[in-house]
Short mmCIF file of C-alpha atoms in Angstrom, two decimals:
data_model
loop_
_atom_site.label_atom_id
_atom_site.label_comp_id
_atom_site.label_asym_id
_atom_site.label_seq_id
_atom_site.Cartn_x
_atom_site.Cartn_y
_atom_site.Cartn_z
CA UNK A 1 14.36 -11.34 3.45
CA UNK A 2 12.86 -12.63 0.53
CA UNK A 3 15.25 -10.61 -2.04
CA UNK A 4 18.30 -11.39 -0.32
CA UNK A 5 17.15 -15.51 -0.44
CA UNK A 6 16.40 -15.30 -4.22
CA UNK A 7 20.10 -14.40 -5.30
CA UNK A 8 21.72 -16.02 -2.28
CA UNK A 9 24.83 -14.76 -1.69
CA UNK A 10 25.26 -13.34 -4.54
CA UNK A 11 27.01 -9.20 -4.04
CA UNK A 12 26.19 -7.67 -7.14
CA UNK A 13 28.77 -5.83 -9.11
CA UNK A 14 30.91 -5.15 -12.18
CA UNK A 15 34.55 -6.26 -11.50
CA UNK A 16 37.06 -8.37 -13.71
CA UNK A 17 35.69 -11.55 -11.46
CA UNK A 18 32.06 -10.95 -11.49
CA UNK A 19 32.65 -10.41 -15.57
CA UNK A 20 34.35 -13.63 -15.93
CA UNK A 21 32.66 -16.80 -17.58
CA UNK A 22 30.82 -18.87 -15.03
CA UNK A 23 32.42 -21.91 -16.62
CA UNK A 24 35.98 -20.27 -16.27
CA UNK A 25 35.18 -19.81 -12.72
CA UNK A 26 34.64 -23.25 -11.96
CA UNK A 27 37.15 -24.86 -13.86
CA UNK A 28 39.85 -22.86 -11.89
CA UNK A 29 37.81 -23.25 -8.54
CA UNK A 30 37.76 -26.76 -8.65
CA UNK A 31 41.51 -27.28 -9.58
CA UNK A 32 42.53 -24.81 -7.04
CA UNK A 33 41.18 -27.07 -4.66
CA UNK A 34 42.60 -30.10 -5.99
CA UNK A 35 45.88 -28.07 -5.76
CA UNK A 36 46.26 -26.24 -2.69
CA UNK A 37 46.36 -30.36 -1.27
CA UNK A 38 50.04 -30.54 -2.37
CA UNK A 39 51.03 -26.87 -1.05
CA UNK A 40 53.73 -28.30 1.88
CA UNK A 41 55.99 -25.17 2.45
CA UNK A 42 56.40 -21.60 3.17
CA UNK A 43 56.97 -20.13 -0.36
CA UNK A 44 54.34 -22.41 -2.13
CA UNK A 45 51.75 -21.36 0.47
CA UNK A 46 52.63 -17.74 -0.45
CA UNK A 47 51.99 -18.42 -4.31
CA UNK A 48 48.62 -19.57 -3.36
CA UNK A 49 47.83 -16.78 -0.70
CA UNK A 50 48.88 -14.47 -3.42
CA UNK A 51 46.72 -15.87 -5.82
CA UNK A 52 43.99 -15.95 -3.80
CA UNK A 53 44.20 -12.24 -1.88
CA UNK A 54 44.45 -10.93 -5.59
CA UNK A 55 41.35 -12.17 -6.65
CA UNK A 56 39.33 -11.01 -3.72
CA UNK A 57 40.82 -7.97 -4.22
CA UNK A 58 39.68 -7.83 -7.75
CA UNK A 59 36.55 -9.05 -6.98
CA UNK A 60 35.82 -5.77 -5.17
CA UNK A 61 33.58 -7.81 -2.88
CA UNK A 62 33.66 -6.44 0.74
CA UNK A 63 35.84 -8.48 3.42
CA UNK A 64 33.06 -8.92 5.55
CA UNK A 65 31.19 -11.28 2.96
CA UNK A 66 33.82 -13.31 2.88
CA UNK A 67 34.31 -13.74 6.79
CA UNK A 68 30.77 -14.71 6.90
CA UNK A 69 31.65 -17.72 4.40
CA UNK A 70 34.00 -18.87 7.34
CA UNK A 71 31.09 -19.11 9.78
CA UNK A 72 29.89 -22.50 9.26
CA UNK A 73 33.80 -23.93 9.34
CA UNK A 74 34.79 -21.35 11.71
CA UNK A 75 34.57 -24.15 14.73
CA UNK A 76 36.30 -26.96 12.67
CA UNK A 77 39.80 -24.43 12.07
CA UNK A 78 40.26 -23.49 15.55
CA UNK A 79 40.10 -27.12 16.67
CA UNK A 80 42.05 -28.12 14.18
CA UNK A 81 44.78 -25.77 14.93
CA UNK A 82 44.70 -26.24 18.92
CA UNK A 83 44.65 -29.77 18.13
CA UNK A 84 47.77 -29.62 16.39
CA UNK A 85 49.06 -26.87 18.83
CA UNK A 86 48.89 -29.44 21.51
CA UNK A 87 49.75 -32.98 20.11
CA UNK A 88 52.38 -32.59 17.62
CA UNK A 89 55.68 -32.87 19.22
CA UNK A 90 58.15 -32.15 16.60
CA UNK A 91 60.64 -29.54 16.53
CA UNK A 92 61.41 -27.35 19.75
CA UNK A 93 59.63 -27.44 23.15
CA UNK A 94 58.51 -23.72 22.98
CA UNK A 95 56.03 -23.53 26.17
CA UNK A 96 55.50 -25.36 28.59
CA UNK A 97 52.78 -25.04 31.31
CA UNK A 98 51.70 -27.70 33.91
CA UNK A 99 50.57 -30.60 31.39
CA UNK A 100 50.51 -28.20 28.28
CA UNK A 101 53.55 -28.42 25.91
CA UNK A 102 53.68 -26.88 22.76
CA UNK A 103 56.30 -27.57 20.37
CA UNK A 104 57.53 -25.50 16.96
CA UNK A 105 55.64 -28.79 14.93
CA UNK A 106 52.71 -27.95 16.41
CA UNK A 107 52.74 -24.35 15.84
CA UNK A 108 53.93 -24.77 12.15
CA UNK A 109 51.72 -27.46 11.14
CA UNK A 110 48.81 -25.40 12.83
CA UNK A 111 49.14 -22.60 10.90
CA UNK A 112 49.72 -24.48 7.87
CA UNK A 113 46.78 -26.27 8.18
CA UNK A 114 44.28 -23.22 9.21
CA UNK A 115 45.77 -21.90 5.91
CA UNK A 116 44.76 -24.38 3.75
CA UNK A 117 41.27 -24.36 5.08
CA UNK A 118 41.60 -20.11 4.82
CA UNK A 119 42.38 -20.81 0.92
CA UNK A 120 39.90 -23.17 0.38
CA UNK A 121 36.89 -21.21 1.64
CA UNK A 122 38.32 -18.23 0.24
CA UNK A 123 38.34 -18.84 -3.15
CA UNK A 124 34.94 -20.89 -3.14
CA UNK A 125 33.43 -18.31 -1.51
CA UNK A 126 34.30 -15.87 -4.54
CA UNK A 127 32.57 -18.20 -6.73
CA UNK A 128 28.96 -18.07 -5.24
CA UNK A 129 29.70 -14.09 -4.24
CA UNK A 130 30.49 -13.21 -7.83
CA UNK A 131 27.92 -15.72 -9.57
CA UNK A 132 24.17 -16.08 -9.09
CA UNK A 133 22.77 -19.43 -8.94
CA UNK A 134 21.20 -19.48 -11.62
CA UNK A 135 24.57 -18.21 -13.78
CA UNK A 136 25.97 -21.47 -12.05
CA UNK A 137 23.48 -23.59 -13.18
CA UNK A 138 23.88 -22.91 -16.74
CA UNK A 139 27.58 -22.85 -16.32
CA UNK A 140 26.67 -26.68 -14.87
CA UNK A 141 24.67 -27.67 -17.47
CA UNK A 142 27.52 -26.61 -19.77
CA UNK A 143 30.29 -28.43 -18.36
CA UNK A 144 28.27 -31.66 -18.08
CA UNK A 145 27.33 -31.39 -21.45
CA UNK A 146 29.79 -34.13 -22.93
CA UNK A 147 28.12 -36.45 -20.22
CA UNK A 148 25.09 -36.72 -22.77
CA UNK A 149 26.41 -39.22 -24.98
CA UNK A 150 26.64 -41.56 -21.89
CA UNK A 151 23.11 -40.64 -21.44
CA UNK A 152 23.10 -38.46 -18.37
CA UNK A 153 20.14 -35.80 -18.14
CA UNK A 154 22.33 -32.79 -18.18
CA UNK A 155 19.56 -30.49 -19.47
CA UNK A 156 17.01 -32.01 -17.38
CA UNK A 157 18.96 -31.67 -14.27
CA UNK A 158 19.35 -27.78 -14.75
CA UNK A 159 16.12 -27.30 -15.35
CA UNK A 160 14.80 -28.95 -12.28
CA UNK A 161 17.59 -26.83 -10.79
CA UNK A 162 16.31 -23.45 -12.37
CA UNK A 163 12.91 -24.42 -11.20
CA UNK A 164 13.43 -25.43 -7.66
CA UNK A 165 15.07 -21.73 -7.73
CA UNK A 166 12.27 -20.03 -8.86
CA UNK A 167 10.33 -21.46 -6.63
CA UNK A 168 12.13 -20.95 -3.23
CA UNK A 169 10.85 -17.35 -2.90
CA UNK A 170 7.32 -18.13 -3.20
CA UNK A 171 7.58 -21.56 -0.88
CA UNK A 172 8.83 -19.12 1.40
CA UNK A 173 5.55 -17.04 1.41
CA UNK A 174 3.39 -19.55 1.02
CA UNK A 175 4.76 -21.47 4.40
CA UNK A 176 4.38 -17.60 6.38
CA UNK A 177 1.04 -17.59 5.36
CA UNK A 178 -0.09 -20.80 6.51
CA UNK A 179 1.91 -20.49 9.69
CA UNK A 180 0.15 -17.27 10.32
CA UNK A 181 -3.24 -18.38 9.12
CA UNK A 182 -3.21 -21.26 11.73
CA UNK A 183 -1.55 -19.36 14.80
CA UNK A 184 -5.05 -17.29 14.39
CA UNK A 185 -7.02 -20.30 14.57
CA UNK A 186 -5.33 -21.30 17.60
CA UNK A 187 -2.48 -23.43 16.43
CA UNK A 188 0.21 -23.13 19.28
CA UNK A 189 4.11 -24.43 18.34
CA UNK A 190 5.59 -23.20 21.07
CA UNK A 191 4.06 -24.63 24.10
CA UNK A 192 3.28 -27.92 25.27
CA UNK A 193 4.75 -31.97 25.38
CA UNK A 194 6.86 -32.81 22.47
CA UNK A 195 3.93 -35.01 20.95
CA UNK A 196 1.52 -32.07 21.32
CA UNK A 197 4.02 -29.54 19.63
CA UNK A 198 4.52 -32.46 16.74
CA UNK A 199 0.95 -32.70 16.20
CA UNK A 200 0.38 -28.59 15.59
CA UNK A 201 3.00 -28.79 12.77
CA UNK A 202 0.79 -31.27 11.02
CA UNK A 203 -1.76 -28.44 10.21
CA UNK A 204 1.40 -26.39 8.82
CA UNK A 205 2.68 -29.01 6.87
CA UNK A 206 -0.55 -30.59 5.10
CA UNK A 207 -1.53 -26.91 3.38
CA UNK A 208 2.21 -26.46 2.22
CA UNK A 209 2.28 -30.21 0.44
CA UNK A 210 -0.58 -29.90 -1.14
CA UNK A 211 -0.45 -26.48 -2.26
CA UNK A 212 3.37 -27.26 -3.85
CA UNK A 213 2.28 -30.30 -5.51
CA UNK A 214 -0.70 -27.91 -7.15
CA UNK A 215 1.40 -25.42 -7.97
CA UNK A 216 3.93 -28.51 -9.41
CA UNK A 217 1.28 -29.92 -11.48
CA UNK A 218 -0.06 -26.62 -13.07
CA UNK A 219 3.33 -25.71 -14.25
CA UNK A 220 3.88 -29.12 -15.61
CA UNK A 221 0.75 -28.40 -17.12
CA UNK A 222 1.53 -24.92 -18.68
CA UNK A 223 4.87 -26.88 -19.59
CA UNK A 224 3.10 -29.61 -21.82
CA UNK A 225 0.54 -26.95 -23.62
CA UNK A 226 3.56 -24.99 -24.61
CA UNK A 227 4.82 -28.34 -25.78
CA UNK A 228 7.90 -29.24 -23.99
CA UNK A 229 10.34 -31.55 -25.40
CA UNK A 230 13.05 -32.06 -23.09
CA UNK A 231 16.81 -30.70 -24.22
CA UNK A 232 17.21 -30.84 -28.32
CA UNK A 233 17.15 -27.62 -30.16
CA UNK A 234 16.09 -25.64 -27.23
CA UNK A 235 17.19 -22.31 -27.30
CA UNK A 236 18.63 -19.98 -24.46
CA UNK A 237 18.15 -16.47 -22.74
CA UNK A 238 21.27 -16.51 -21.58
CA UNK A 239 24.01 -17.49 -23.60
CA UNK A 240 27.48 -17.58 -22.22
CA UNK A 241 30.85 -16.77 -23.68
CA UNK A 242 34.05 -17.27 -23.56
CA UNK A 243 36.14 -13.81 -23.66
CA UNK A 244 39.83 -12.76 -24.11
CA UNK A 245 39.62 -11.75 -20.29
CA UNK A 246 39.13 -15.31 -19.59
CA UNK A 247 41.85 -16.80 -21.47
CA UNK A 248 44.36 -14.53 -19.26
CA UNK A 249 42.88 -16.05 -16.42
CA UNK A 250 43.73 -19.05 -17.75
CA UNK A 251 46.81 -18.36 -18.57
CA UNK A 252 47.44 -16.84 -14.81
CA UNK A 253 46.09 -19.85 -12.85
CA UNK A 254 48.92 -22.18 -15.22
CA UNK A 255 51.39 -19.85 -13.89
CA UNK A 256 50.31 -20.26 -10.08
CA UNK A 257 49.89 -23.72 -10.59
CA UNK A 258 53.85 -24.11 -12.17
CA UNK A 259 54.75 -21.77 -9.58
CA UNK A 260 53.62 -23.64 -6.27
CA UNK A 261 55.18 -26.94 -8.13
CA UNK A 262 58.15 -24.98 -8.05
CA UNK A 263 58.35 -24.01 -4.75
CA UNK A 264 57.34 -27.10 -3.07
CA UNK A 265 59.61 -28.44 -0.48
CA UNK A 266 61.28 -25.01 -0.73
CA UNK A 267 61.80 -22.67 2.38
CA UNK B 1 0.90 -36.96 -20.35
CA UNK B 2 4.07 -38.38 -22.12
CA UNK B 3 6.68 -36.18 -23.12
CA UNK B 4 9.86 -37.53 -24.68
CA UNK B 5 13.34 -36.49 -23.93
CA UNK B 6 16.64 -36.94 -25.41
CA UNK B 7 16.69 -40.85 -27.23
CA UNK B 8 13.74 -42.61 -27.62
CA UNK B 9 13.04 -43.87 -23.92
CA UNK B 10 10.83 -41.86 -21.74
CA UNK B 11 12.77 -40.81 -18.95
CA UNK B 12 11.32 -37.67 -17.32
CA UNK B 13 7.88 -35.99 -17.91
CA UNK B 14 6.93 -32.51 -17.51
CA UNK B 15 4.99 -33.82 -14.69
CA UNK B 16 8.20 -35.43 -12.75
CA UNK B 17 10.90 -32.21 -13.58
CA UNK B 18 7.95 -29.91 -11.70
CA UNK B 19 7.57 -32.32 -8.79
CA UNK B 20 11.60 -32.89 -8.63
CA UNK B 21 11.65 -28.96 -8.40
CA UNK B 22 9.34 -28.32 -6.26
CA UNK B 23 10.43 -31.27 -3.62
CA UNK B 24 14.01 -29.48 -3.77
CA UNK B 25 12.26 -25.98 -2.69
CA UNK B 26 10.35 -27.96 -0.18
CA UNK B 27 13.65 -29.29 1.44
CA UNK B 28 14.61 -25.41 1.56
CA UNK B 29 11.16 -25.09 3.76
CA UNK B 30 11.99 -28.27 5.86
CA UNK B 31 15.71 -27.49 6.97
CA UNK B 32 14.20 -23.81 7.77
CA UNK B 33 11.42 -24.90 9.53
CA UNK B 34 11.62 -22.95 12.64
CA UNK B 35 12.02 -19.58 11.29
CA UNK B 36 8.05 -20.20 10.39
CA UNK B 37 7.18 -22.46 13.29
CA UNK B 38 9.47 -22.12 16.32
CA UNK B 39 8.05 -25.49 17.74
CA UNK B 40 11.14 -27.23 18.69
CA UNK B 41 14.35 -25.28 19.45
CA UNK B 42 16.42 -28.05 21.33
CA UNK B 43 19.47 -26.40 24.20
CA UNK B 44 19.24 -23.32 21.47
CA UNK B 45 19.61 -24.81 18.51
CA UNK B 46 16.64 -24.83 15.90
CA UNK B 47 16.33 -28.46 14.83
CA UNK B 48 15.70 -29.13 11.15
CA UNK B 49 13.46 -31.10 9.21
CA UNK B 50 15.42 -32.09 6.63
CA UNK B 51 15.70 -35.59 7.34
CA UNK B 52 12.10 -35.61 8.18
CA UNK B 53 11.27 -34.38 4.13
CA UNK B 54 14.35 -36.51 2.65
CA UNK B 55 11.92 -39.55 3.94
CA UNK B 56 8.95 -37.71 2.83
CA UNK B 57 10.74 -37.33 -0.47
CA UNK B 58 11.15 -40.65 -1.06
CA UNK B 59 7.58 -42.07 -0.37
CA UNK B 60 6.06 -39.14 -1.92
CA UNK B 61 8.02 -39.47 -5.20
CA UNK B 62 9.47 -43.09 -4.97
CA UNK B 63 12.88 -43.82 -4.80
CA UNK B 64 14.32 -42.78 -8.02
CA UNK B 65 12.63 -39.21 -8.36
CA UNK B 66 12.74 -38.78 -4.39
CA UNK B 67 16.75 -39.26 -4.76
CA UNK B 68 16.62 -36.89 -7.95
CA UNK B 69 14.63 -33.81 -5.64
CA UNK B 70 17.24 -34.39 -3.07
CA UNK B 71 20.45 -34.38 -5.16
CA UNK B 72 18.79 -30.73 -6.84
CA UNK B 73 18.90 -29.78 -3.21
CA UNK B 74 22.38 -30.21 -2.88
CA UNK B 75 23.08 -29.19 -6.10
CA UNK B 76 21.37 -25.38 -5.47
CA UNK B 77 22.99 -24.89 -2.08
CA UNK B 78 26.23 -25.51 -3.23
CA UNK B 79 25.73 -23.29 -6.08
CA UNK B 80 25.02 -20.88 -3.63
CA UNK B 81 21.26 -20.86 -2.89
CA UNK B 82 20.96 -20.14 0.73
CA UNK B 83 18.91 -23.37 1.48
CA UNK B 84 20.64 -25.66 4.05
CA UNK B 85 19.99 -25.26 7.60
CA UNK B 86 19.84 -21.48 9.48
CA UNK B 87 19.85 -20.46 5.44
CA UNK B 88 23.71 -21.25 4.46
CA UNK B 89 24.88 -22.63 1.39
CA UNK B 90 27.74 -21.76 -1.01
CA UNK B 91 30.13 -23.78 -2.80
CA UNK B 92 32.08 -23.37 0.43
CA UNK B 93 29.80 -25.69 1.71
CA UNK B 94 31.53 -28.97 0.32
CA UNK B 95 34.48 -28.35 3.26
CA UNK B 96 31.51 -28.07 5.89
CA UNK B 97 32.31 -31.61 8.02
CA UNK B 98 28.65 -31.93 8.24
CA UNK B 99 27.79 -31.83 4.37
CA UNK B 100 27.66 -35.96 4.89
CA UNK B 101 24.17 -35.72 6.09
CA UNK B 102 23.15 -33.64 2.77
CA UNK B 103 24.38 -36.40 0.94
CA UNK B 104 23.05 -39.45 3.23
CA UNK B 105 19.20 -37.91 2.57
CA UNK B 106 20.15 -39.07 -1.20
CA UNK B 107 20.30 -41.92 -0.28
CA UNK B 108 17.80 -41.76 2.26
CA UNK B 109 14.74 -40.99 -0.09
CA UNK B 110 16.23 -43.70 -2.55
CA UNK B 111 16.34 -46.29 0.19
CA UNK B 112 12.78 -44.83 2.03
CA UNK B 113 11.06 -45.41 -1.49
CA UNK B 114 12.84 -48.63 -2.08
CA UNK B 115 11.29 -50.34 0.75
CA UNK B 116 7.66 -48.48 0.87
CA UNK B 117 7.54 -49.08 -3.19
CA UNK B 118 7.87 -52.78 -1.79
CA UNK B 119 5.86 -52.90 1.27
CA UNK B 120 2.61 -50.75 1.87
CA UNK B 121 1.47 -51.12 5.60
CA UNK B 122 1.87 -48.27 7.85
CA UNK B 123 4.45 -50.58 9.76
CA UNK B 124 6.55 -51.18 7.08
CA UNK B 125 6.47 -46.71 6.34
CA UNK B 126 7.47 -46.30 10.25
CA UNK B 127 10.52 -48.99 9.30
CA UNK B 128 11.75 -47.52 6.21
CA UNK B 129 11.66 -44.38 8.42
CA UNK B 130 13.75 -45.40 10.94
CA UNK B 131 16.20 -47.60 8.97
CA UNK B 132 16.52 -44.39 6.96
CA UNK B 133 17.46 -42.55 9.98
CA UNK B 134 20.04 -45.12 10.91
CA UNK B 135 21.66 -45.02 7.67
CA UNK B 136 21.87 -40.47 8.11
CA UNK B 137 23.80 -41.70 11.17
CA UNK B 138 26.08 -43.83 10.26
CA UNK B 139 27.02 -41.81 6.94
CA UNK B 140 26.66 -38.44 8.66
CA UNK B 141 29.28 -39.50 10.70
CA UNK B 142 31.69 -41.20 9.16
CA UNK B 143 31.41 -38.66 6.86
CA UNK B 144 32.84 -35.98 10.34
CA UNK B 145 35.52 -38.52 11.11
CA UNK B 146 36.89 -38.47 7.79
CA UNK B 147 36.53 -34.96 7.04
CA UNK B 148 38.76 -34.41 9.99
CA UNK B 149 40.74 -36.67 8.67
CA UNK B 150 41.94 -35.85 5.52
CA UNK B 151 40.76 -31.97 5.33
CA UNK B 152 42.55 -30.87 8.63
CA UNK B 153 44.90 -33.82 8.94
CA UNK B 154 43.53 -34.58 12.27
CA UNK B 155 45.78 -36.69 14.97
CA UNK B 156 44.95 -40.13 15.91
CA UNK B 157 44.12 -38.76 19.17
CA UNK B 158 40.69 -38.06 17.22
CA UNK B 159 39.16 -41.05 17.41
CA UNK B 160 36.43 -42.84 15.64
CA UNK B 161 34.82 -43.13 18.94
CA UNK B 162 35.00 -39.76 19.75
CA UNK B 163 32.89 -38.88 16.82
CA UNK B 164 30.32 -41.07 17.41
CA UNK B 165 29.97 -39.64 21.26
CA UNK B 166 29.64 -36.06 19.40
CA UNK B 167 26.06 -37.79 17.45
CA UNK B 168 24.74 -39.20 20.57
CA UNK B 169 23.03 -36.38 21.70
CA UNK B 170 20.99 -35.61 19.25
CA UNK B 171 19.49 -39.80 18.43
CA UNK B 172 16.63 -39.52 20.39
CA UNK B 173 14.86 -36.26 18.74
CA UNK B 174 15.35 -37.94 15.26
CA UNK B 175 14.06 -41.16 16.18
CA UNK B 176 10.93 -39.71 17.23
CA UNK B 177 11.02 -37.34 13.86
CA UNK B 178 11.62 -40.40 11.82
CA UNK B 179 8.51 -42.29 13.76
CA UNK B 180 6.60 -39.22 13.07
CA UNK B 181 7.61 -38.88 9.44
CA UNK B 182 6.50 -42.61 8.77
CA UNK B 183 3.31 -41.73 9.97
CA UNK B 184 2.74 -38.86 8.27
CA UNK B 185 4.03 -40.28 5.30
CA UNK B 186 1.83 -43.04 5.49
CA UNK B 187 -1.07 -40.69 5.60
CA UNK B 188 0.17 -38.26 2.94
CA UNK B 189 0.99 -41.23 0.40
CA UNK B 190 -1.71 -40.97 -2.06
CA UNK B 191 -1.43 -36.96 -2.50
CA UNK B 192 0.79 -36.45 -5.55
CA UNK B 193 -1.69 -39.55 -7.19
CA UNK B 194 -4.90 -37.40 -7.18
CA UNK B 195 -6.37 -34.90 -9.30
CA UNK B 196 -6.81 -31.55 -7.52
CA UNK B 197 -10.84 -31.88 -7.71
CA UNK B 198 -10.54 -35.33 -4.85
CA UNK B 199 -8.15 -33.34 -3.08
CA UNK B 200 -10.66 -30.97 -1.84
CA UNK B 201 -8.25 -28.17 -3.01
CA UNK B 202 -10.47 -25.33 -4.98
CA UNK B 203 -8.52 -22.37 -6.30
#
């Protein structure tokens, strides 16, 4: 469990997405979604549905990691859909049963709809299945860079990032060992009135507080004797790059993006 | 302890970037806490803590860093840490109609260590607490209704009403937590304050 929490959901690999720049990634990411807003026909829905099947599919990432993206929206498309199924009343009456009455509207703009949300998780999904967290947060605190001038605490703000990472795994152990170490003293959780069951998770909580804010002071410790000075002239492990690969990428994403303009209101 | 950063005012220590990131990983503990201690599964659904800590956040820390550890939260699940409740995240996330609460505990610490940084009696904790609480709710939600809205181009037969019925159900359970948390916070306050040696904490 442990393993799998440290990368998140991260599907290790070696394809043309996984190589591209973190930062490239994003920037496309976040105007596809921007983008597929103004999709509003058949033809410019199939430019994005292109765009988007193709880089799954050269993602090499398995189908089933995707589908488990949709999980959490899963409930919010479906009653989206029906609700359009059922309201709109545009176009042809296509079925009608008792009170039910469902329209060609309804059906169109339900399926258009569903798509967009299909698109959307899609291709964000790719993002955080091809990247590790911690590739995104330097990709972050490159992108945010210019926001120093005004000040902002770009560098900071990754690093607090990076750390909270590092430290998931080992919250994680820490809070099973303290759960465990007080179900042997007698600590029930499961049993009881609500105010009883409150009152064991005191004994579960206390050890885990104070034991973070140790382990939170030590490292700010170690940080201080190894003289930490914030952003300026730090150096990095990773360093990232910007590749010929990427600039086709670019160059790709301009061409969906002229394409669905083109096809809008069209078919 | 002092460290400069960027420019010449002092903005974040070593001190406050280690308690920022270790609040965030904390969060990842609170909106998990089940898995560890099954104490309260409500009709089948763990409950979370994670509005219980965002209030912990902000008395522990105060308002500014408390708001800081909470937006890092955010900030790692979306970038595809799996620490938001039953261990999601992803950028995906973001289209989630409930990612309004993730960014109401923002405010919530903010607001939590506004008013405790103000007032220090246990009553005035239990008050942040709830007022806190209130504030989840009434962001949370409008948060739903528009998602609906403008992501899935909901009718008008979706009304505002009809997602406030949907948040009913679950008012009571956090307005107990958020009693509970303003105690506990109350007790816990001094805790990031003390050395380790009047902690009672050896090795």
């Amino acid at each position: 469990m442990n393993n799998t929490l440290i990368i998140g959901q991260y599907v290790p690999g070696n394809s043309v997405v996984h190589r591209l720049d973190p930062r490239t990634k994003i920037t496309i990411i976040f105007f596809f979604v921007i983008i597929v807003f103004f999709a509003n026909s058949f033809w410019s829905y199939a430019v994005l549905t292109l765009f988007g099947l193709l880089s799954m599919f050269a993602s090499k990432v398995p189908i089933r990691f995707v589908m488990k993206g949709l999980m959490p929206i899963w409930f919010l498309i479906v009653f989206t859909f029906l609700l359009h199924l059922f309201i709109n009343k545009d176009g042809i009456l296509l079925l009608e049963w008792s009170f039910i009455k469902i329209y060609t509207g309804g059906v169109i703009q339900g399926i258009a709809i569903s798509m967009r949300f299909f698109l959307l998780i899609l291709i964000t999904s790719l993002l955080t299945l091809t990247t590790t967290p911690i590739a995104i947060t330097d990709a972050v605190e490159q992108i945010l860079h210019p926001l120093k001038k005004i000040k902002f605490p770009v560098h900071e703000l990754a690093l607090m990032m990076s750390i909270s990472l590092r430290f998931i795994p080992t919250l994680l152990q820490e809070t099973d060992k303290i759960s465990k170490a007080q179900a042997s003293r007698g600590v029930d959780f499961r049993t009881g009135p609500v105010k009883e069951r409150l009152k064991a998770v005191i004994p579960l909580l206390v050890p885990l507080f104070v034991s973070a804010f140790k382990r939170a002071e030590e490292l700010a410790m170690a940080m201080e004797a190894r003289g930490y000075q914030g952003g300026e002239g730090r150096t990095k492990l990773r360093e990232l790059k910007i590749s010929k690969l990427d600039i086709w990428i670019y160059i790709l994403f301009i061409c969906v993006i002229i394409g669905l303009f083109l096809t809008r209101n069209y078919g | 302890m002092g460290s400069t950063t960027v420019g010449t005012k002092i903005r974040f220590r070593a001190l406050d970037i280690a308690y920022i990131g270790m609040f965030s990983a904390l969060m990842m503990i609170g909106a998990n806490i089940t898995s560890f201690a099954p104490f309260m599964v409500v009709g089948g659904v763990p409950i979370t803590l994670q509005a219980f800590f965002a209030i912990l956040a902000g008395i522990m820390l105060g308002s500014r860093l408390g708001a800081i550890s909470i937006a890092v939260y955010a900030f790692i699940g979306l970038a595809g840490a799996p620490v938001f409740a039953r261990f999601t995240g992803g950028f995906s996330q973001l289209l989630s109609p409930t990612f309004g609460f993730i960014i109401a505990f923002i405010f919530t610490a903010y607001l939590t260590g506004k008013i405790v940084e103000s007032f220090s009696t246990r009553g005035a904790y239990i008050v942040a607490a709830l007022i806190s609480t209130v504030i989840i709710y009434i962001f949370g939600t409008n948060w739903i209704y528009f998602a609906y809205q403008i992501w899935a181009d909901a009718p008008p037969e979706f009304t505002y009403k009809l997602a406030w019925l949907w948040m009913l159900a679950p008012l009571p359970k956090d307005l107990i937590l958020a009693v509970f948390a303003g105690v506990f916070g109350y007790r816990m306050r001094h805790i990031i304050h003390k050395p380790n040696s009047e902690r009672g904490v050896n090795k």
